Amino acid sequence: MNERKNSKLAFERACNVIPGGVNSPVRALKAVGTTPLFVSHAKDTYIYDIDDNKFIDFCMSWGVFILGHNQDTVSKAAAEAVMRGSSYGICTEAETVLANKVREAFPSMEKLRFVNSGTEATMSAIRVARGYTGRDILVKFEGCYHGHADHLLVAAGSSVATLNNASSAGVPQGFTQYTVVLPYNDTEALEKYFAEHGDEVAALILEPVACNMGVVPPTREFLEATRRLTSAHGSVLIFDEVITGFRLSFGGAQQRFGIKPDMTTVGKIVGGGFPAAAFGGKKEIMDMLAPEGPVYQAGTLSGNPVAMAAGIATLDQLKQPGFYDELEERANDFCARLEKIIEGKDIYLNHCGTMFTLFFNQKNPTNFQETKASDQERFARYFNNMLERGIYVSPSQFEGNFISRCHTPEILDYVLKSIEESIE
Ligand SMILES: *Cc1c(COP(=O)(O)O)cnc(C)c1O
């Protein structure tokens, strides 16, 4: 890697007009104390910056590119759609085509609607769930991220069932008064809360495998309890599969674990690299939406034809027999070898399918309190050492890394060698 002079200049120029120089905070690389990357283009597993450096990417646009960056089939489908017209604000058939493909993967999404981001998907799903149940309370788990809607920016409070303060300025206290935060993987706390307040809960939302506190898989007991307790109390169970959908299997975490939520949100992969996400679920819940029902939700660019084309092209490839088995085998082999490298070094690996996080920690974290105990300075050194070796890992201790179809065994060999050197 060279000195990245162009990136430094680009960042200065960006900072003059864009807050922090970025359009999403983590890109500023503050947590790892280095100049952000400015990308010129990407192909397969490689990103190229404007200083002509080439990096093996493990962020993959936060898990979007399970097929690899800039794949011909997807890029061509999108380009063709652009040439026909990139938006109409009027119905297109592509929306129904992609909706059917999503439903094929997620049979629990009997009806679904497209939006432009994961944030919109979770926000809309929660509104419908509240409209359907006529209740207000939303239960979420500490360390789970569901986008940046006001009532979801709550993470603090490890004690059981605390009505929380927002974790962002600019969110009035009142906006979060119906959001209850519980610790992830704590079945007892969940049971206790539902025993006392279950009948007031509109919805329980969770990442079925947490990825936004670093990868933290659920225990089977915990995941089953989310289904059992919401069913018993008439609350809507929402799986936020914005990351795990089309990632942990074609049908996401719910297929992998055999648990059927009432509602699901998907994003990232489903738009094939364009802004698209979806929320859906039981027909009787989704039919609460306008124009059928009283719950309002809309979007100028929702179901955008370019995003639909890219999504269709992506899902068609993911459906190929053996796609997930082959990729998961490669990921399991990678993780098994990685375990050996980190043994006895106060580094722990959490992984699920093709998602993984290396925690600079005293043990494998199972919840947010435990992931927060990680040594972030050590992580920052590791990140920069990897960058020096031409590898861009996700730039925070609290994020996942993603293996794509383009991460060949040869590339993964090189990465393992680099991790070994980097942590020395
Ligand atoms: C990324 C993410 C979101 C938010 O999606 P955006 O498209 O960034 O708004 C919501 N939930 C989960 C689980 C995510 O990983």
PDB file of C-alpha atoms in Angstrom, residues 136-344:
ATOM      1  CA  ASP A 136     -47.496   0.156  21.302  1.00  0.00           C
ATOM      2  CA  ILE A 137     -44.589  -1.634  22.949  1.00  0.00           C
ATOM      3  CA  LEU A 138     -41.655  -2.780  20.874  1.00  0.00           C
ATOM      4  CA  VAL A 139     -39.104  -5.159  22.375  1.00  0.00           C
ATOM      5  CA  LYS A 140     -35.609  -5.188  20.917  1.00  0.00           C
ATOM      6  CA  PHE A 141     -32.271  -6.582  22.042  1.00  0.00           C
ATOM      7  CA  GLU A 142     -29.196  -4.756  23.129  1.00  0.00           C
ATOM      8  CA  GLY A 143     -26.567  -4.631  20.399  1.00  0.00           C
ATOM      9  CA  CYS A 144     -29.015  -5.428  17.596  1.00  0.00           C
ATOM     10  CA  TYR A 145     -29.142  -2.767  14.894  1.00  0.00           C
ATOM     11  CA  HIS A 146     -32.319  -2.196  12.927  1.00  0.00           C
ATOM     12  CA  GLY A 147     -31.499   1.008  11.064  1.00  0.00           C
ATOM     13  CA  HIS A 148     -31.680   4.572  12.313  1.00  0.00           C
ATOM     14  CA  ALA A 149     -35.369   5.297  12.898  1.00  0.00           C
ATOM     15  CA  ASP A 150     -35.875   7.309  16.109  1.00  0.00           C
ATOM     16  CA  HIS A 151     -37.559   4.628  18.161  1.00  0.00           C
ATOM     17  CA  LEU A 152     -34.906   2.064  17.234  1.00  0.00           C
ATOM     18  CA  LEU A 153     -31.873   4.078  18.286  1.00  0.00           C
ATOM     19  CA  VAL A 154     -31.946   2.611  21.743  1.00  0.00           C
ATOM     20  CA  ALA A 155     -29.242   0.319  22.970  1.00  0.00           C
ATOM     21  CA  ALA A 156     -28.304   1.299  26.512  1.00  0.00           C
ATOM     22  CA  GLY A 157     -29.364  -0.467  29.685  1.00  0.00           C
ATOM     23  CA  SER A 158     -28.266  -3.932  30.555  1.00  0.00           C
ATOM     24  CA  SER A 159     -30.675  -4.436  33.405  1.00  0.00           C
ATOM     25  CA  VAL A 160     -33.726  -6.485  32.617  1.00  0.00           C
ATOM     26  CA  ALA A 161     -36.419  -4.565  30.794  1.00  0.00           C
ATOM     27  CA  THR A 162     -35.285  -0.984  31.151  1.00  0.00           C
ATOM     28  CA  LEU A 163     -37.277   1.680  29.399  1.00  0.00           C
ATOM     29  CA  ASN A 164     -34.355   3.373  27.768  1.00  0.00           C
ATOM     30  CA  ASN A 165     -32.807   6.641  26.804  1.00  0.00           C
ATOM     31  CA  ALA A 166     -31.958   7.077  23.160  1.00  0.00           C
ATOM     32  CA  SER A 167     -28.376   6.425  22.079  1.00  0.00           C
ATOM     33  CA  SER A 168     -28.422   9.392  19.690  1.00  0.00           C
ATOM     34  CA  ALA A 169     -28.875  13.086  20.299  1.00  0.00           C
ATOM     35  CA  GLY A 170     -31.897  14.512  18.555  1.00  0.00           C
ATOM     36  CA  VAL A 171     -34.282  11.768  19.613  1.00  0.00           C
ATOM     37  CA  PRO A 172     -36.895  13.078  22.050  1.00  0.00           C
ATOM     38  CA  GLN A 173     -37.360  10.986  25.154  1.00  0.00           C
ATOM     39  CA  GLY A 174     -40.988  10.428  24.244  1.00  0.00           C
ATOM     40  CA  PHE A 175     -40.071   8.799  20.940  1.00  0.00           C
ATOM     41  CA  THR A 176     -38.400   5.890  22.676  1.00  0.00           C
ATOM     42  CA  GLN A 177     -40.799   5.461  25.563  1.00  0.00           C
ATOM     43  CA  TYR A 178     -42.358   2.382  23.975  1.00  0.00           C
ATOM     44  CA  THR A 179     -39.039   0.725  23.143  1.00  0.00           C
ATOM     45  CA  VAL A 180     -37.917  -1.924  25.606  1.00  0.00           C
ATOM     46  CA  VAL A 181     -34.389  -3.284  25.430  1.00  0.00           C
ATOM     47  CA  LEU A 182     -33.412  -6.725  26.684  1.00  0.00           C
ATOM     48  CA  PRO A 183     -30.055  -8.540  26.606  1.00  0.00           C
ATOM     49  CA  TYR A 184     -29.438 -10.835  23.633  1.00  0.00           C
ATOM     50  CA  ASN A 185     -29.313 -14.560  24.328  1.00  0.00           C
ATOM     51  CA  ASP A 186     -30.898 -14.109  27.762  1.00  0.00           C
ATOM     52  CA  THR A 187     -33.911 -16.419  27.678  1.00  0.00           C
ATOM     53  CA  GLU A 188     -34.689 -15.876  31.332  1.00  0.00           C
ATOM     54  CA  ALA A 189     -34.920 -12.085  30.990  1.00  0.00           C
ATOM     55  CA  LEU A 190     -37.174 -12.504  27.958  1.00  0.00           C
ATOM     56  CA  GLU A 191     -39.453 -14.945  29.765  1.00  0.00           C
ATOM     57  CA  LYS A 192     -39.676 -12.664  32.761  1.00  0.00           C
ATOM     58  CA  TYR A 193     -40.561  -9.631  30.662  1.00  0.00           C
ATOM     59  CA  PHE A 194     -43.245 -11.474  28.702  1.00  0.00           C
ATOM     60  CA  ALA A 195     -44.713 -12.976  31.850  1.00  0.00           C
ATOM     61  CA  GLU A 196     -45.262  -9.439  33.169  1.00  0.00           C
ATOM     62  CA  HIS A 197     -45.955  -7.407  30.033  1.00  0.00           C
ATOM     63  CA  GLY A 198     -46.377  -9.844  27.123  1.00  0.00           C
ATOM     64  CA  ASP A 199     -49.964  -8.826  26.444  1.00  0.00           C
ATOM     65  CA  GLU A 200     -48.873  -5.221  25.835  1.00  0.00           C
ATOM     66  CA  VAL A 201     -46.139  -6.087  23.348  1.00  0.00           C
ATOM     67  CA  ALA A 202     -46.914  -5.182  19.731  1.00  0.00           C
ATOM     68  CA  ALA A 203     -43.747  -6.658  18.317  1.00  0.00           C
ATOM     69  CA  LEU A 204     -40.471  -8.304  19.190  1.00  0.00           C
ATOM     70  CA  ILE A 205     -37.732  -7.534  16.668  1.00  0.00           C
ATOM     71  CA  LEU A 206     -34.344  -9.192  16.489  1.00  0.00           C
ATOM     72  CA  GLU A 207     -31.443 -10.117  14.294  1.00  0.00           C
ATOM     73  CA  PRO A 208     -31.845 -13.915  14.370  1.00  0.00           C
ATOM     74  CA  VAL A 209     -28.058 -14.060  14.162  1.00  0.00           C
ATOM     75  CA  ALA A 210     -26.698 -10.789  15.497  1.00  0.00           C
ATOM     76  CA  CYS A 211     -24.185  -9.169  13.203  1.00  0.00           C
ATOM     77  CA  ASN A 212     -24.104  -5.526  14.249  1.00  0.00           C
ATOM     78  CA  MET A 213     -22.312  -6.094  17.556  1.00  0.00           C
ATOM     79  CA  GLY A 214     -19.898  -8.299  15.682  1.00  0.00           C
ATOM     80  CA  VAL A 215     -21.240 -11.738  14.808  1.00  0.00           C
ATOM     81  CA  VAL A 216     -23.069 -13.253  17.775  1.00  0.00           C
ATOM     82  CA  PRO A 217     -25.112 -16.380  17.060  1.00  0.00           C
ATOM     83  CA  PRO A 218     -28.227 -17.075  19.117  1.00  0.00           C
ATOM     84  CA  THR A 219     -28.604 -20.099  21.318  1.00  0.00           C
ATOM     85  CA  ARG A 220     -31.308 -22.423  20.067  1.00  0.00           C
ATOM     86  CA  GLU A 221     -33.157 -22.045  23.357  1.00  0.00           C
ATOM     87  CA  PHE A 222     -33.205 -18.238  23.017  1.00  0.00           C
ATOM     88  CA  LEU A 223     -34.386 -18.245  19.414  1.00  0.00           C
ATOM     89  CA  GLU A 224     -37.137 -20.741  20.184  1.00  0.00           C
ATOM     90  CA  ALA A 225     -38.243 -18.637  23.154  1.00  0.00           C
ATOM     91  CA  THR A 226     -38.775 -15.594  20.889  1.00  0.00           C
ATOM     92  CA  ARG A 227     -41.246 -17.642  18.849  1.00  0.00           C
ATOM     93  CA  ARG A 228     -42.947 -19.349  21.760  1.00  0.00           C
ATOM     94  CA  LEU A 229     -43.474 -16.220  23.862  1.00  0.00           C
ATOM     95  CA  THR A 230     -44.710 -13.969  21.058  1.00  0.00           C
ATOM     96  CA  SER A 231     -47.166 -16.657  19.930  1.00  0.00           C
ATOM     97  CA  ALA A 232     -48.443 -17.093  23.463  1.00  0.00           C
ATOM     98  CA  HIS A 233     -49.071 -13.369  23.886  1.00  0.00           C
ATOM     99  CA  GLY A 234     -50.324 -12.423  20.430  1.00  0.00           C
ATOM    100  CA  SER A 235     -47.262 -10.269  19.692  1.00  0.00           C
ATOM    101  CA  VAL A 236     -45.745 -10.036  16.232  1.00  0.00           C
ATOM    102  CA  LEU A 237     -42.332 -11.691  15.875  1.00  0.00           C
ATOM    103  CA  ILE A 238     -40.149  -9.800  13.392  1.00  0.00           C
ATOM    104  CA  PHE A 239     -36.917 -11.334  12.138  1.00  0.00           C
ATOM    105  CA  ASP A 240     -34.688  -8.565  10.843  1.00  0.00           C
ATOM    106  CA  GLU A 241     -32.896 -10.515   8.136  1.00  0.00           C
ATOM    107  CA  VAL A 242     -31.458  -7.481   6.371  1.00  0.00           C
ATOM    108  CA  ILE A 243     -28.015  -9.087   6.715  1.00  0.00           C
ATOM    109  CA  THR A 244     -28.860 -12.762   7.212  1.00  0.00           C
ATOM    110  CA  GLY A 245     -31.462 -12.995   4.426  1.00  0.00           C
ATOM    111  CA  PHE A 246     -30.024 -14.764   1.356  1.00  0.00           C
ATOM    112  CA  ARG A 247     -26.786 -15.037   3.382  1.00  0.00           C
ATOM    113  CA  LEU A 248     -27.179 -17.844   5.935  1.00  0.00           C
ATOM    114  CA  SER A 249     -29.128 -19.856   3.384  1.00  0.00           C
ATOM    115  CA  PHE A 250     -31.368 -18.880   0.469  1.00  0.00           C
ATOM    116  CA  GLY A 251     -34.168 -18.536   3.002  1.00  0.00           C
ATOM    117  CA  GLY A 252     -31.994 -16.795   5.589  1.00  0.00           C
ATOM    118  CA  ALA A 253     -31.769 -17.584   9.293  1.00  0.00           C
ATOM    119  CA  GLN A 254     -35.386 -18.739   9.469  1.00  0.00           C
ATOM    120  CA  GLN A 255     -34.686 -21.533   7.004  1.00  0.00           C
ATOM    121  CA  ARG A 256     -31.394 -22.384   8.673  1.00  0.00           C
ATOM    122  CA  PHE A 257     -32.949 -22.698  12.137  1.00  0.00           C
ATOM    123  CA  GLY A 258     -36.436 -23.819  11.083  1.00  0.00           C
ATOM    124  CA  ILE A 259     -38.253 -21.029  12.916  1.00  0.00           C
ATOM    125  CA  LYS A 260     -41.044 -19.110  11.223  1.00  0.00           C
ATOM    126  CA  PRO A 261     -41.505 -15.454  12.226  1.00  0.00           C
ATOM    127  CA  ASP A 262     -44.693 -13.472  11.576  1.00  0.00           C
ATOM    128  CA  MET A 263     -42.808 -10.779   9.706  1.00  0.00           C
ATOM    129  CA  THR A 264     -39.413 -10.497   8.041  1.00  0.00           C
ATOM    130  CA  THR A 265     -37.256  -7.702   6.716  1.00  0.00           C
ATOM    131  CA  VAL A 266     -34.624  -8.279   4.031  1.00  0.00           C
ATOM    132  CA  GLY A 267     -32.208  -5.817   2.464  1.00  0.00           C
ATOM    133  CA  LYS A 268     -28.580  -5.698   1.391  1.00  0.00           C
ATOM    134  CA  ILE A 269     -28.336  -8.772  -0.918  1.00  0.00           C
ATOM    135  CA  VAL A 270     -31.899  -8.426  -2.248  1.00  0.00           C
ATOM    136  CA  GLY A 271     -31.086  -5.218  -4.148  1.00  0.00           C
ATOM    137  CA  GLY A 272     -28.020  -6.659  -5.854  1.00  0.00           C
ATOM    138  CA  GLY A 273     -26.020  -3.539  -4.932  1.00  0.00           C
ATOM    139  CA  PHE A 274     -28.809  -1.027  -5.471  1.00  0.00           C
ATOM    140  CA  PRO A 275     -30.994   0.610  -2.815  1.00  0.00           C
ATOM    141  CA  ALA A 276     -33.731  -1.938  -2.212  1.00  0.00           C
ATOM    142  CA  ALA A 277     -35.101  -3.749   0.812  1.00  0.00           C
ATOM    143  CA  ALA A 278     -38.407  -5.406   1.635  1.00  0.00           C
ATOM    144  CA  PHE A 279     -40.687  -6.123   4.536  1.00  0.00           C
ATOM    145  CA  GLY A 280     -43.365  -8.760   4.555  1.00  0.00           C
ATOM    146  CA  GLY A 281     -45.177 -11.410   6.495  1.00  0.00           C
ATOM    147  CA  LYS A 282     -48.553 -12.918   7.165  1.00  0.00           C
ATOM    148  CA  LYS A 283     -51.189 -11.846   4.701  1.00  0.00           C
ATOM    149  CA  GLU A 284     -53.569 -10.569   7.371  1.00  0.00           C
ATOM    150  CA  ILE A 285     -50.842  -8.353   8.815  1.00  0.00           C
ATOM    151  CA  MET A 286     -49.603  -6.997   5.480  1.00  0.00           C
ATOM    152  CA  ASP A 287     -53.158  -6.271   4.311  1.00  0.00           C
ATOM    153  CA  MET A 288     -53.274  -3.615   7.037  1.00  0.00           C
ATOM    154  CA  LEU A 289     -51.240  -1.425   4.659  1.00  0.00           C
ATOM    155  CA  ALA A 290     -52.750   1.369   2.614  1.00  0.00           C
ATOM    156  CA  PRO A 291     -54.508   1.289   0.191  1.00  0.00           C
ATOM    157  CA  GLU A 292     -56.042  -1.939   1.623  1.00  0.00           C
ATOM    158  CA  GLY A 293     -55.918  -0.898   5.250  1.00  0.00           C
ATOM    159  CA  PRO A 294     -55.327   1.968   7.664  1.00  0.00           C
ATOM    160  CA  VAL A 295     -51.503   1.803   8.042  1.00  0.00           C
ATOM    161  CA  TYR A 296     -49.758   4.344   5.820  1.00  0.00           C
ATOM    162  CA  GLN A 297     -46.463   3.622   4.090  1.00  0.00           C
ATOM    163  CA  ALA A 298     -45.128   4.827   0.715  1.00  0.00           C
ATOM    164  CA  GLY A 299     -42.033   5.616  -1.367  1.00  0.00           C
ATOM    165  CA  THR A 300     -41.218   7.622  -4.515  1.00  0.00           C
ATOM    166  CA  LEU A 301     -38.489   5.207  -5.584  1.00  0.00           C
ATOM    167  CA  SER A 302     -39.814   2.046  -3.905  1.00  0.00           C
ATOM    168  CA  GLY A 303     -39.618  -0.968  -6.204  1.00  0.00           C
ATOM    169  CA  ASN A 304     -37.217   0.941  -8.415  1.00  0.00           C
ATOM    170  CA  PRO A 305     -36.862  -0.920 -11.741  1.00  0.00           C
ATOM    171  CA  VAL A 306     -33.036  -0.835 -11.766  1.00  0.00           C
ATOM    172  CA  ALA A 307     -32.854  -2.263  -8.235  1.00  0.00           C
ATOM    173  CA  MET A 308     -35.507  -4.864  -9.107  1.00  0.00           C
ATOM    174  CA  ALA A 309     -33.499  -5.990 -12.160  1.00  0.00           C
ATOM    175  CA  ALA A 310     -30.307  -6.317 -10.115  1.00  0.00           C
ATOM    176  CA  GLY A 311     -32.186  -8.186  -7.384  1.00  0.00           C
ATOM    177  CA  ILE A 312     -33.732 -10.612  -9.845  1.00  0.00           C
ATOM    178  CA  ALA A 313     -30.356 -11.319 -11.473  1.00  0.00           C
ATOM    179  CA  THR A 314     -28.771 -11.882  -8.063  1.00  0.00           C
ATOM    180  CA  LEU A 315     -31.447 -14.192  -6.662  1.00  0.00           C
ATOM    181  CA  ASP A 316     -31.442 -16.263  -9.845  1.00  0.00           C
ATOM    182  CA  GLN A 317     -27.804 -17.109  -9.234  1.00  0.00           C
ATOM    183  CA  LEU A 318     -28.215 -17.770  -5.532  1.00  0.00           C
ATOM    184  CA  LYS A 319     -30.895 -20.322  -6.346  1.00  0.00           C
ATOM    185  CA  GLN A 320     -28.457 -22.517  -8.244  1.00  0.00           C
ATOM    186  CA  PRO A 321     -28.216 -25.930  -6.529  1.00  0.00           C
ATOM    187  CA  GLY A 322     -25.270 -26.241  -4.165  1.00  0.00           C
ATOM    188  CA  PHE A 323     -24.461 -22.529  -4.046  1.00  0.00           C
ATOM    189  CA  TYR A 324     -24.758 -22.210  -0.278  1.00  0.00           C
ATOM    190  CA  ASP A 325     -23.327 -25.646   0.531  1.00  0.00           C
ATOM    191  CA  GLU A 326     -20.191 -24.986  -1.446  1.00  0.00           C
ATOM    192  CA  LEU A 327     -19.669 -21.513  -0.018  1.00  0.00           C
ATOM    193  CA  GLU A 328     -20.304 -22.646   3.524  1.00  0.00           C
ATOM    194  CA  GLU A 329     -17.828 -25.492   3.198  1.00  0.00           C
ATOM    195  CA  ARG A 330     -15.190 -23.008   2.148  1.00  0.00           C
ATOM    196  CA  ALA A 331     -16.093 -20.693   5.037  1.00  0.00           C
ATOM    197  CA  ASN A 332     -16.016 -23.549   7.564  1.00  0.00           C
ATOM    198  CA  ASP A 333     -12.601 -24.632   6.362  1.00  0.00           C
ATOM    199  CA  PHE A 334     -11.345 -21.032   6.599  1.00  0.00           C
ATOM    200  CA  CYS A 335     -12.733 -20.640  10.123  1.00  0.00           C
ATOM    201  CA  ALA A 336     -11.315 -23.961  11.317  1.00  0.00           C
ATOM    202  CA  ARG A 337      -7.847 -22.915  10.187  1.00  0.00           C
ATOM    203  CA  LEU A 338      -8.328 -19.456  11.674  1.00  0.00           C
ATOM    204  CA  GLU A 339      -9.209 -21.011  15.053  1.00  0.00           C
ATOM    205  CA  LYS A 340      -5.806 -22.697  15.106  1.00  0.00           C
ATOM    206  CA  ILE A 341      -4.000 -19.434  14.324  1.00  0.00           C
ATOM    207  CA  ILE A 342      -5.624 -17.484  17.147  1.00  0.00           C
ATOM    208  CA  GLU A 343      -5.454 -20.194  19.776  1.00  0.00           C
ATOM    209  CA  GLY A 344      -4.041 -18.928  23.071  1.00  0.00           C
TER     210      GLY A 344
END
